[in-house]
Coordinates of C-alpha atoms in Angstrom, one line a residue:
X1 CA -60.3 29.6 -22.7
X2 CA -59.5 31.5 -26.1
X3 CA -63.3 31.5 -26.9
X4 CA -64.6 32.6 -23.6
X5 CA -65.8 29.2 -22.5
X6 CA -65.2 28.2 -18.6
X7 CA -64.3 25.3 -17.0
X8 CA -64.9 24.0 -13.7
X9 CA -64.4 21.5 -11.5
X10 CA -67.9 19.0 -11.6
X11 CA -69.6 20.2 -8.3
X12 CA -66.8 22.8 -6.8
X13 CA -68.7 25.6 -7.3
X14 CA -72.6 26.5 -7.3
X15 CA -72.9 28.9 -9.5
X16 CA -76.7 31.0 -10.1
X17 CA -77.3 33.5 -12.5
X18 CA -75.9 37.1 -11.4
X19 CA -73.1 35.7 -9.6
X20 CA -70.1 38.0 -9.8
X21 CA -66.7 36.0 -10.4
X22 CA -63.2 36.4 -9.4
X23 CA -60.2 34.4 -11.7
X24 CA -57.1 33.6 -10.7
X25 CA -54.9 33.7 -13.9
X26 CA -52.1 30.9 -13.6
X27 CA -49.2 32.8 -13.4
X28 CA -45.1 31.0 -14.1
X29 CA -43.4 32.7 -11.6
X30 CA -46.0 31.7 -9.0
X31 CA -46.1 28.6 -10.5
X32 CA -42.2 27.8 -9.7
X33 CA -42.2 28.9 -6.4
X34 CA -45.2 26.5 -5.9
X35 CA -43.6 23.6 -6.9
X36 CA -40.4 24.4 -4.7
X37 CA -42.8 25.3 -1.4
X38 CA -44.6 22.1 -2.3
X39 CA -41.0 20.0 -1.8
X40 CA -39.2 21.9 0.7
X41 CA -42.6 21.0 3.1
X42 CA -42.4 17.5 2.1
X43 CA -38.2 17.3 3.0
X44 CA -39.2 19.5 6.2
X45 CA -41.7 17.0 7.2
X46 CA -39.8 14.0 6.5
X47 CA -36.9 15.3 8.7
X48 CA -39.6 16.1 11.4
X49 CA -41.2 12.5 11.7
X50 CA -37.4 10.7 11.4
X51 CA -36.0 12.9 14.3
X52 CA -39.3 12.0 16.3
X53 CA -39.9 8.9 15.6
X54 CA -43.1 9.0 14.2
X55 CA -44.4 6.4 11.9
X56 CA -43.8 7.2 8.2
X57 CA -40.1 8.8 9.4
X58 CA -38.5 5.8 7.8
X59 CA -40.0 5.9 4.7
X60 CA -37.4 6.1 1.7
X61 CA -38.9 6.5 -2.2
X62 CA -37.3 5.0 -4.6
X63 CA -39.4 6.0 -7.3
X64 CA -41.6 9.1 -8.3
X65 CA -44.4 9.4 -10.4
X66 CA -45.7 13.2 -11.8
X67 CA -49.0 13.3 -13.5
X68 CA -49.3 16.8 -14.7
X69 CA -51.8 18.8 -16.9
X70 CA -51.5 19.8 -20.1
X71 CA -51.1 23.6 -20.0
X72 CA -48.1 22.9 -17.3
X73 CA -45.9 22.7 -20.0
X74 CA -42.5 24.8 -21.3
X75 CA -45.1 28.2 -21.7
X76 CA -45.8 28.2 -18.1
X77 CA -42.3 27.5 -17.0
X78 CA -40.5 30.2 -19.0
X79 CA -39.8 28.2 -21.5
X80 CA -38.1 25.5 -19.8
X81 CA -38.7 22.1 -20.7
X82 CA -39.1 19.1 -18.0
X83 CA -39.0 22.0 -14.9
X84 CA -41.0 19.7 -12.2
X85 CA -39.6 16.3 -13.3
X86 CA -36.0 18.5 -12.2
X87 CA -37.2 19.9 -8.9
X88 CA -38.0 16.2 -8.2
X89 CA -33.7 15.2 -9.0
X90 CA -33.2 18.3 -7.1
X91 CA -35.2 17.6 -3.9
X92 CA -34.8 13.7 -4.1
X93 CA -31.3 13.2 -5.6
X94 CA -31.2 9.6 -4.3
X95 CA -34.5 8.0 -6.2
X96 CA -33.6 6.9 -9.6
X97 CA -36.6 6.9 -11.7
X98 CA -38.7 9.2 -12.4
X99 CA -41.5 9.1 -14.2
X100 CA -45.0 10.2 -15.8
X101 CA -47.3 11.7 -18.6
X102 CA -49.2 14.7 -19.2
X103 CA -53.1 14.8 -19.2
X104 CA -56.0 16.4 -19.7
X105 CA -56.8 16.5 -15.5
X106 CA -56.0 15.3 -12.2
X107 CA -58.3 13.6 -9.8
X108 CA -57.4 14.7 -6.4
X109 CA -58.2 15.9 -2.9
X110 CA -57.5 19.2 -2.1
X111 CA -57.4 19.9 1.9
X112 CA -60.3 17.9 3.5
X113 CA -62.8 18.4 0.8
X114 CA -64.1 15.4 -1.5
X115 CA -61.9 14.2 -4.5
X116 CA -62.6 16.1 -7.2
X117 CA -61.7 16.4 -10.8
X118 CA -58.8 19.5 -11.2
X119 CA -58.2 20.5 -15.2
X120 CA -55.1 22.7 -14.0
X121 CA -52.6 21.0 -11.3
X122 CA -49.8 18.1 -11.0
X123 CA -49.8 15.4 -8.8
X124 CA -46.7 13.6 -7.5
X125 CA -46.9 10.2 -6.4
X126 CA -44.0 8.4 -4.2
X127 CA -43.0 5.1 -4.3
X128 CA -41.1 3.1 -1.4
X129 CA -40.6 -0.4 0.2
X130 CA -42.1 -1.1 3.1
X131 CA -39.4 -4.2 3.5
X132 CA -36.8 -1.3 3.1
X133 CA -35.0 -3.4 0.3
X134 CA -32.3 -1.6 -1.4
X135 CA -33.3 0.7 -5.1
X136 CA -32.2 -0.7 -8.0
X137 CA -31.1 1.2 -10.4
X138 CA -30.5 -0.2 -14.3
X139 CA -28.5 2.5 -14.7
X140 CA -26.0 2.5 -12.2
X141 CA -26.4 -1.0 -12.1
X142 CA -24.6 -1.1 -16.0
X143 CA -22.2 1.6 -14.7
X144 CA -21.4 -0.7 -11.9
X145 CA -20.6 -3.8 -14.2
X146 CA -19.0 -1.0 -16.4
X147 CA -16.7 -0.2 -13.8
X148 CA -16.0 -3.8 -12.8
X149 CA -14.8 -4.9 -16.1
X150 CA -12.7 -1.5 -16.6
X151 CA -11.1 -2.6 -13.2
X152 CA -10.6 -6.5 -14.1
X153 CA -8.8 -5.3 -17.2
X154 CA -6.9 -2.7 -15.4
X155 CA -6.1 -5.5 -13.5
X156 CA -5.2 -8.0 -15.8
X157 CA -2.5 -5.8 -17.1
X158 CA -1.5 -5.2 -14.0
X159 CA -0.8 -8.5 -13.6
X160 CA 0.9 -9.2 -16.9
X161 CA 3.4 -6.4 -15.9
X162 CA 4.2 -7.7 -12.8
X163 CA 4.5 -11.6 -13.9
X164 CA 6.6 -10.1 -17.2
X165 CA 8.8 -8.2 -14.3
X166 CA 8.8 -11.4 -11.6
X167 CA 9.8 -13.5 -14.8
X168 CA 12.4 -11.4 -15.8
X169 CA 13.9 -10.8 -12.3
X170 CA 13.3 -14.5 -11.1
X171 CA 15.6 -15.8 -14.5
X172 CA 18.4 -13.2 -13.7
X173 CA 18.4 -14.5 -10.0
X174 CA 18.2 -18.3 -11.1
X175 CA 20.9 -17.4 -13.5
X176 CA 23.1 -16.0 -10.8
X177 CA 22.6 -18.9 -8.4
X178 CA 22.2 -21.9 -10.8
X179 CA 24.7 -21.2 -13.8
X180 CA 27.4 -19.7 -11.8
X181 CA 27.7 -21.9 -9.5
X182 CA 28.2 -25.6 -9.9
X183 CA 28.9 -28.9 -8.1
X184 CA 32.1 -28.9 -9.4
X185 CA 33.4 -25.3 -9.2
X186 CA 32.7 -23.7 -5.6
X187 CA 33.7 -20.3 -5.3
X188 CA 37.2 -19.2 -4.0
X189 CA 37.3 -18.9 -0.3
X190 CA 40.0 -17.2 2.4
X191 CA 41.7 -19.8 5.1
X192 CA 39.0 -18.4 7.3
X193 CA 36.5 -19.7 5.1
X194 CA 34.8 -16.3 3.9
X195 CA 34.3 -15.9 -0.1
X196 CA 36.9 -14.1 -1.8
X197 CA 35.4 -11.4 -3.6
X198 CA 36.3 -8.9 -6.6
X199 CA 35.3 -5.7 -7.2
X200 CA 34.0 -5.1 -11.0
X201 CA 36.6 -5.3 -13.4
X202 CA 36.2 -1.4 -15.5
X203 CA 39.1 -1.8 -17.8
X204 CA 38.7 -5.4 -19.7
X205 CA 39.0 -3.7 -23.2
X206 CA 41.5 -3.2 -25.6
X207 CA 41.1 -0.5 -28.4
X208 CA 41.5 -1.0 -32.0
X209 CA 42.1 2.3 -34.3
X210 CA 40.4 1.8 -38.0
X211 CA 41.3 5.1 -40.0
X212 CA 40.6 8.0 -37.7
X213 CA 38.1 5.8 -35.4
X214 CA 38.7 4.1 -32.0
X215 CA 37.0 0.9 -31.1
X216 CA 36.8 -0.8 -27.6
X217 CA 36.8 -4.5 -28.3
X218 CA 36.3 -6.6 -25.1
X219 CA 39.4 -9.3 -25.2
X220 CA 37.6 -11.1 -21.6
X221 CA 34.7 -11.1 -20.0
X222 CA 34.7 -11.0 -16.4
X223 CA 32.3 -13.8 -15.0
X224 CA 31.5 -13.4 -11.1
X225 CA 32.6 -16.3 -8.7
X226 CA 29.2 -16.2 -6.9
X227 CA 26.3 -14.8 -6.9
X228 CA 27.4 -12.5 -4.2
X229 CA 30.0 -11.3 -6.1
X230 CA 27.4 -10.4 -9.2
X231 CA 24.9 -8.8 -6.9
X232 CA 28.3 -6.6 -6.0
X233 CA 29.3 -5.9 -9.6
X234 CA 25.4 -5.0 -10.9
X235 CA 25.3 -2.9 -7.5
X236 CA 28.0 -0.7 -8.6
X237 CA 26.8 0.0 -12.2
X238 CA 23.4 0.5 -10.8
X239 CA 25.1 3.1 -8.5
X240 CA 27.4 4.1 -11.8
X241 CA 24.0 5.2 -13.3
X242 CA 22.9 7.1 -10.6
X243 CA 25.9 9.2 -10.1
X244 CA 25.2 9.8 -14.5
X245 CA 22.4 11.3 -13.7
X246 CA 23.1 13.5 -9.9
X247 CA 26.5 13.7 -9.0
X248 CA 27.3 13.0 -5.4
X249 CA 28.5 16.5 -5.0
X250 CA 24.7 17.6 -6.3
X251 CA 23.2 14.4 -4.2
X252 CA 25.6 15.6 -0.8
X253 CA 24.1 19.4 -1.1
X254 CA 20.3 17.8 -1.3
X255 CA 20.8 15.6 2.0
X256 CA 22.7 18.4 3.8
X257 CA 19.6 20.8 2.7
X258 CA 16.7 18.2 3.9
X259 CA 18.9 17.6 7.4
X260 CA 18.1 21.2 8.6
X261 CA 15.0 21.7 6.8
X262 CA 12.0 20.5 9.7
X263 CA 9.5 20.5 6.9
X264 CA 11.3 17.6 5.5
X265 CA 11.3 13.5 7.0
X266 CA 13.8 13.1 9.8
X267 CA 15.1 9.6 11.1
X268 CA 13.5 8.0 14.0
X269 CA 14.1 5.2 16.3
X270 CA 14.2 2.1 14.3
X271 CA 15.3 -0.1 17.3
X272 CA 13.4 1.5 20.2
X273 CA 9.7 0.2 19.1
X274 CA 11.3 -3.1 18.7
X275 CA 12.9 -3.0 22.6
X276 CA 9.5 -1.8 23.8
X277 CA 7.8 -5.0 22.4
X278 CA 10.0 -7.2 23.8
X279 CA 10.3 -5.8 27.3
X280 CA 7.7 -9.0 28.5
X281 CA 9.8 -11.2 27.0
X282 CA 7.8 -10.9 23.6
X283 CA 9.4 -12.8 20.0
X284 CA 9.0 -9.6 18.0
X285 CA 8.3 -10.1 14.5
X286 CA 9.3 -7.2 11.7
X287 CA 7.6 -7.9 8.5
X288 CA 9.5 -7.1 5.7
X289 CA 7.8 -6.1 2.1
X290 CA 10.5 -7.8 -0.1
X291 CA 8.5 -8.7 -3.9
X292 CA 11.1 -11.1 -4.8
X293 CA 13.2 -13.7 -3.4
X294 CA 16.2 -14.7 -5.4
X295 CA 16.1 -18.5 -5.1
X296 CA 12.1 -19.0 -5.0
X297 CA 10.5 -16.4 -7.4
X298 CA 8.0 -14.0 -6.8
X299 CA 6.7 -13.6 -3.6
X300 CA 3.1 -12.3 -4.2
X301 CA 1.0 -11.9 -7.3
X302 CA 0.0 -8.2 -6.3
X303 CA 3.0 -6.3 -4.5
X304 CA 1.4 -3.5 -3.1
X305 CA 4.1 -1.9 -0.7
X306 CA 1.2 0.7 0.8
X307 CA -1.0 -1.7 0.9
X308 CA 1.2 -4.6 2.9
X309 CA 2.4 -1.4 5.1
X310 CA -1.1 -0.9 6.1
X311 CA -1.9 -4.4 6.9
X312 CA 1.3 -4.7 9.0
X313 CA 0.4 -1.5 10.9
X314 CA -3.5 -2.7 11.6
X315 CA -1.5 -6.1 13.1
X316 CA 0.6 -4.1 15.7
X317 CA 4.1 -4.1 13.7
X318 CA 6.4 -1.9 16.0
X319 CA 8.7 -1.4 13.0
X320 CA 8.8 -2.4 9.6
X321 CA 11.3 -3.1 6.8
X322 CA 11.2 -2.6 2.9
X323 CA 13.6 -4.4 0.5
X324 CA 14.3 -1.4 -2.0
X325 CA 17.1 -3.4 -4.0
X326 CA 16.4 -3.6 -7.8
X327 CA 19.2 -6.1 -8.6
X328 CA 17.7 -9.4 -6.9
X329 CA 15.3 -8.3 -5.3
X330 CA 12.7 -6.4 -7.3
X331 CA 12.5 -3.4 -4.8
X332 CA 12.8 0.3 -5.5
X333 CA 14.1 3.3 -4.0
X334 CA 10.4 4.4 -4.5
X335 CA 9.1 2.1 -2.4
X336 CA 11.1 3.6 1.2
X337 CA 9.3 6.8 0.2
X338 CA 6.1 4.9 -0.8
X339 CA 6.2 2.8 2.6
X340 CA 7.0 5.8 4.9
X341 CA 3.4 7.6 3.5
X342 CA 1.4 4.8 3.9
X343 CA 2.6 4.0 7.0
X344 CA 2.3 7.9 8.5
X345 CA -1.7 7.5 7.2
X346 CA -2.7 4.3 8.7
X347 CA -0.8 5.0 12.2
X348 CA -2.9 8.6 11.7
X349 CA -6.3 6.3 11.0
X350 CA -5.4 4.3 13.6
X351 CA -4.5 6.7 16.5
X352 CA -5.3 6.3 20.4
X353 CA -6.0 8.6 22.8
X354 CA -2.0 8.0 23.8
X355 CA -1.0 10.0 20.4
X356 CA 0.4 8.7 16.9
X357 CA 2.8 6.5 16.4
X358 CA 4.4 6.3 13.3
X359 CA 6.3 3.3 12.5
X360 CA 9.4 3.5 11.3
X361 CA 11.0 2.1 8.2
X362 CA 13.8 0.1 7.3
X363 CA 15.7 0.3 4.1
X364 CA 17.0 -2.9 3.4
X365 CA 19.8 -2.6 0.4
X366 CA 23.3 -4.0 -0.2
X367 CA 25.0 -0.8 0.4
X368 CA 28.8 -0.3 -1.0
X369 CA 28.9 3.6 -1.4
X370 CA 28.5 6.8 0.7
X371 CA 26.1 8.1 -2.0
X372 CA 23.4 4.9 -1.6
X373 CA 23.3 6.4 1.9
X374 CA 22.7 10.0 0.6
X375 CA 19.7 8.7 -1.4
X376 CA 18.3 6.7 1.1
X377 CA 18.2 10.0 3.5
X378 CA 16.3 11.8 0.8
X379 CA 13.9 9.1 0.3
X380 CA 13.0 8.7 3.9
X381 CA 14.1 5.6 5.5
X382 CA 15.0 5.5 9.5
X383 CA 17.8 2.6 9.6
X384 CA 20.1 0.8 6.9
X385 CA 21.4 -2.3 6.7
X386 CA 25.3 -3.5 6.0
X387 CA 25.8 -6.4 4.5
X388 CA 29.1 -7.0 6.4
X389 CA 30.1 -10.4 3.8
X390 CA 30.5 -7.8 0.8
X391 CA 32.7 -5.5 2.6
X392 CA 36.0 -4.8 4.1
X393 CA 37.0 -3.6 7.4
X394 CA 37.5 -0.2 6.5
X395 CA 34.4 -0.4 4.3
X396 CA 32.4 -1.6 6.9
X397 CA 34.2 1.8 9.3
X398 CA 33.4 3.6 6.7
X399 CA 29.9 3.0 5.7
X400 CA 29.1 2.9 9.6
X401 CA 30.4 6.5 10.5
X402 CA 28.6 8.0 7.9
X403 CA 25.3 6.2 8.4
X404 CA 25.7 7.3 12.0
X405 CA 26.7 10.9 11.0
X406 CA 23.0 11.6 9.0
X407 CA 21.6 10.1 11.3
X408 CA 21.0 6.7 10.6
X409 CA 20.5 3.4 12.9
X410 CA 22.6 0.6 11.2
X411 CA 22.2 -3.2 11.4
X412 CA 24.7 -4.9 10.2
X413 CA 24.0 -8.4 8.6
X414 CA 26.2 -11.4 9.2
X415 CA 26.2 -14.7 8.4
X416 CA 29.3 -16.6 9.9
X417 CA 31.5 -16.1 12.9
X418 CA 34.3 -14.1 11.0
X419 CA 31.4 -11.7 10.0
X420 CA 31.0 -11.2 13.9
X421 CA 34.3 -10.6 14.5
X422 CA 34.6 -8.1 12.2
X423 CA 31.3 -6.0 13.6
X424 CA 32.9 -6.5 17.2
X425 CA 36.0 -4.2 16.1
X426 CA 33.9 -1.2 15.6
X427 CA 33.6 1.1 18.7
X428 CA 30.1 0.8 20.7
X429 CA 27.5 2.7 19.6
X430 CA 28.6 2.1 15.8
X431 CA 25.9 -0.5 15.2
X432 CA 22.6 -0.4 16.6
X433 CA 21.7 -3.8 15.9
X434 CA 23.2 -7.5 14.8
X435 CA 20.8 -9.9 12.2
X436 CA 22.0 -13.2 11.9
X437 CA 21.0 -14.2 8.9
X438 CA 19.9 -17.8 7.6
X439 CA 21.0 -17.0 3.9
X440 CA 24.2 -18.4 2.5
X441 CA 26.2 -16.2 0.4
X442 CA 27.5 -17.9 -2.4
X443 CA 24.4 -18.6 -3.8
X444 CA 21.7 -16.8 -1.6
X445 CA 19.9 -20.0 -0.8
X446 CA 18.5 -20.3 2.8
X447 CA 20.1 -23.0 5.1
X448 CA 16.2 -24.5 5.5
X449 CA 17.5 -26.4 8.4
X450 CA 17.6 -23.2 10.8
X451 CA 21.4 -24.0 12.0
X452 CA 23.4 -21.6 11.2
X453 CA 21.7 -18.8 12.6
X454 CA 21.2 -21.1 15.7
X455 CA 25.2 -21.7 15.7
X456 CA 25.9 -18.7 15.6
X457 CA 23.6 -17.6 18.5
X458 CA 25.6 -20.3 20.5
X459 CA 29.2 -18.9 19.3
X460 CA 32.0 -17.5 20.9
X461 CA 32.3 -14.7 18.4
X462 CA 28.8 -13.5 19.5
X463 CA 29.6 -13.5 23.3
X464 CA 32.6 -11.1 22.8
X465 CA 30.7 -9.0 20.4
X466 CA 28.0 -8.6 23.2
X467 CA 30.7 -8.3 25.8
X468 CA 32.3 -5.5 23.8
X469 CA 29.3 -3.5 22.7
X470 CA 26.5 -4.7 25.5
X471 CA 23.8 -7.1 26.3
X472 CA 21.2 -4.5 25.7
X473 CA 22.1 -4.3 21.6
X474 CA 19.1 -6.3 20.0
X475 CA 20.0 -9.8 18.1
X476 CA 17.5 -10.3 15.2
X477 CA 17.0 -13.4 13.0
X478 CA 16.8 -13.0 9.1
X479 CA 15.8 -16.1 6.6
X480 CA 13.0 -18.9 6.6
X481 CA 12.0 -17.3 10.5
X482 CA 8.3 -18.7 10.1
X483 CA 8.9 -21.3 7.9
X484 CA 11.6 -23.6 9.2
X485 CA 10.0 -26.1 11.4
X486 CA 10.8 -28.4 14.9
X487 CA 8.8 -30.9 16.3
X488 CA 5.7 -30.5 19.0
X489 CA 7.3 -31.4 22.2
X490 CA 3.8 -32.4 23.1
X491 CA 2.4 -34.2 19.9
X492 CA 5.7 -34.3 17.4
X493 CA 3.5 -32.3 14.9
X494 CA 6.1 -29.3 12.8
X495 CA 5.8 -26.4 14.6
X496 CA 7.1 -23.1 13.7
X497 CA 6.6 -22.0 17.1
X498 CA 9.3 -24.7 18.2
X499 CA 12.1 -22.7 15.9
X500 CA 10.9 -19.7 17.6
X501 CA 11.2 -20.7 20.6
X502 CA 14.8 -22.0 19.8
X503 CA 15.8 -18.9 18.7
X504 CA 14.3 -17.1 21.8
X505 CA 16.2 -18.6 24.3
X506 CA 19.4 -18.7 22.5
X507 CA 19.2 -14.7 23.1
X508 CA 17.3 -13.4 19.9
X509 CA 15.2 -10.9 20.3
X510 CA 12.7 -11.2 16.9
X511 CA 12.9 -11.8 13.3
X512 CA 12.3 -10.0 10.1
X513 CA 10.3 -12.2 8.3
X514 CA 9.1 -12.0 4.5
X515 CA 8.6 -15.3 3.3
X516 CA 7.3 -16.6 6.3
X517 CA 4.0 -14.5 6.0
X518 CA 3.8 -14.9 3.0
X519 CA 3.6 -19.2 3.5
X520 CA 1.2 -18.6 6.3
X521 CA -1.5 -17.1 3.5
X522 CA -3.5 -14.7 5.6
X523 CA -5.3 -11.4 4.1
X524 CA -3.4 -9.6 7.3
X525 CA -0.4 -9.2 9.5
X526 CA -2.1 -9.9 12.7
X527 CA -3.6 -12.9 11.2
X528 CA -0.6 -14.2 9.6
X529 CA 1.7 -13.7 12.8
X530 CA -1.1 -15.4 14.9
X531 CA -0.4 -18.0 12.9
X532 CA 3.1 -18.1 12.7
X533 CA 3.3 -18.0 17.0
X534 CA 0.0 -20.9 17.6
X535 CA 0.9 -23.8 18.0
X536 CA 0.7 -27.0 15.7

């Protein structure tokens, strides 16, 4: 062109001598909004024939091929280098490679006429399958196995924190109930047969002066009786520590603050839910998430408290509970907040045309102090449990009225007839609901047999208590529900159904069951308690 020469398409034009001719000079700013008419067509006619239905709708590229010409370069594009291979990204952001080369012309067709040879244009060519099989892409496919080994080493140390932690919390646990106790030195018991415990001995020090410096040398070290006893005596240095850090006059200001603000999480009916479900004569089960059991270890590889929330909620749990002891039991405080979320977003995910229903959540905790109650309102729970073995009378008043008095449904936990007894001498309406529990004391084994909380369903102690405080009062079953077996009637096979049923018709109304799902090894609730309720 810089010489004056002229080149034409081979045949385009018939040109005679005389002729007068018109050019066209290829201009960029023209030559942009070309490129971006020539796309928004193709997307407008794509969308056309896929809403119609007309063949070639369904076609999806997965590659693109630009054959351009050489004087389409970064002069004619304002100095912009790759400008149609980025219109391609922009108008197909799904097709992964894109490709091509520069030449001296394009052979191509332009409206009806014949092919012909054009030494200034681009041509884009689209690839799809016509078996609709899915694009691969090397590059996301790296970023994918990228990812996947990120996440199996994210996971792997996951893992190595929570077996360290399991380890560590399973050999404190088999401490308590192995080297405490022995065959030949039972812990100390009352003529009514209930353990005899000691609060933590605080002053078992004497102090030595040296020049103008006190020491505290320990003369004796206190060893708990049972492993009750130590779960009290680490409770109330865990508490010790907590008090270090926000007194209970701080802590008291905080829960009287979130009581009248209606922005903040208010307790709901733990025990209602639970009365609905077994209105047709329903077992209910209430999973617990509980990461470690004293006696047997760790309970799951992965504890994931949202996660097991969320699975309990897509099974139809009408209430749940969350272990949040540290001592024994692994929990956290965290996790009655954590639990409480997760369950508000999956009964939200999950919602009917009836409304949501949001779960609500049990704290279970060995509770000694006013201010473990004070947390526990902060962090959101809905009920609390009493462990009625580890306190006194007036403790077990106590504790009661308060829990009542934020607002609070308590269960209290028994496991003997002197327990019972003691629950029965609070006014009605001070406990919301009795669990009989399977778990012996001394050294927090489970009685595997089933026996005790069947005795105790059978006892005197449990008639006057109803008697007192009303039939209607629901009677749960804690420890090995799922697990402990009875023969089939029908075939003798172990059934877990069998111990259910026991249990049912000596006036329980459901269980709250850890271990139990845990043994049944399903990836859900519903799945798990199907399970648990077939037959064998």
């Amino acid at each position: 062109m810089k010489d004056g020469s002229i080149t034409l398409p081979l045949g385009s034009v018939d040109i005679e001598p005389g002729t007068r001719i018109r050019f066209f000079v290829r201009e960029g700013g023209f030559a942009k909004k070309e490129v971006e008419a020539i796309w928004m067509g193709y997307k407008k006619k794509s969308l056309e024939e896929s809403f119609n239905g007309t063949p070639g709708g369904s076609f999806s590229p997965t590659a693109c091929f630009l054959m351009s010409t050489l004087d389409r370069g970064t002069k004619l594009f304002g100095g912009k280098s790759g400008y149609e291979s980025s219109a391609i990204s922009e108008f197909l952001p799904t097709v992964p490679s894109i490709s091509g080369f520069f030449s001296n012309g394009i052979l191509g067709q332009l409206d009806d006429d014949e092919v012909v040879f054009h030494p200034s244009a681009a041509c884009y060519c689209l690839f799809g399958s016509k078996t609709k099989r899915p694009i691969y892409s090397p590059v996301k496919a790296a970023e994918a196995l990228a990812n996947e080994a990120r996440q199996q080493e994210e996971d792997d140390e996951v893992e190595r924190a929570l077996g360290a932690e399991d380890e560590k919390r399973t050999y404190r646990s088999s401490q308590g109930s192995a080297s405490l106790i022995t065959d030949e030195v039972l812990a100390p018991r009352s003529e009514d047969g209930e353990l005899i415990l000691k609060r933590r001995e605080i002053h078992s020090s004497r102090a030595l002066t040296v020049s103008a410096v006190q020491w505290s040398v320990a003369e004796k070290t206190a060893t708990p009786n049972s492993v009750m006893e130590g779960f009290m005596w680490d409770k109330e240095t865990e508490v010790d520590r907590f008090r270090e850090r926000v007194p209970l006059s701080n802590l008291l200001s905080q829960c009287k603050l979130s009581m009248t603000d209606p922005s903040k999480p208010q307790p709901r009916d733990w025990v209602g839910p639970i009365k609905q479900a077994a209105s047709d004569g329903t077992f209910v089960i209430i999973p617990e998430c509980k990461r470690i059991e004293p006696v047997y270890g760790s309970l799951r590889k992965r504890y994931d408290v949202a996660k097991l929330v969320k699975q309990f909620i897509a099974g139809g749990a009408p209430s749940i509970s969350v272990n949040c002891d540290a001592v024994l039991f692994g929990g956290s405080i965290d996790d009655i907040e954590t639990a409480r979320g997760a369950a508000s977003s999956a009964a939200i995910e999950s919602a009917s045309h009836d409304g949501v229903v949001l779960p609500p959540i049990l704290a279970s905790d060995l509770l000694l102090y006013p201010y473990q109650l004070y947390k526990l309102r902060l962090a959101g729970a809905d009920a609390v449990t009493l462990m009625v073995g580890a306190l006194a009378g007036k403790d077990l008043l106590y504790l009661s009225k308060i829990a009542g008095g934020i607002g609070f449904q308590t269960l209290a936990v028994v496991t003997s007839e002197v327990q019972i007894r003691s629950v029965t001498q609070l006014a009605p309406g001070g406990i919301t609901a009795l669990v009989i529990s399977n778990r012996e004391l001394e050294n927090f084994a489970f009685d595997e047999s089933g026996e005790q909380a069947l005795k105790l369903l059978k006892s005197d102690a449990l008639a006057e208590f109803r008697t007192k405080h009303g039939a209607e009062v629901p009677i749960l079953v804690d420890g090995r529900v799922g697990i402990i077996t009875r023969p089939n009637k029908e075939n003798g096979n172990p059934s877990t159904l069998e111990y259910i049923n026991e249990l049912k018709e000596n006036g329980a109304m459901g269980a709250i069951v850890s271990g139990g799902l845990v043994v049944a090894n399903e990836a859900d609730f519903g799945a798990a308690l199907r399970k648990i309720m077939e037959e064998s």
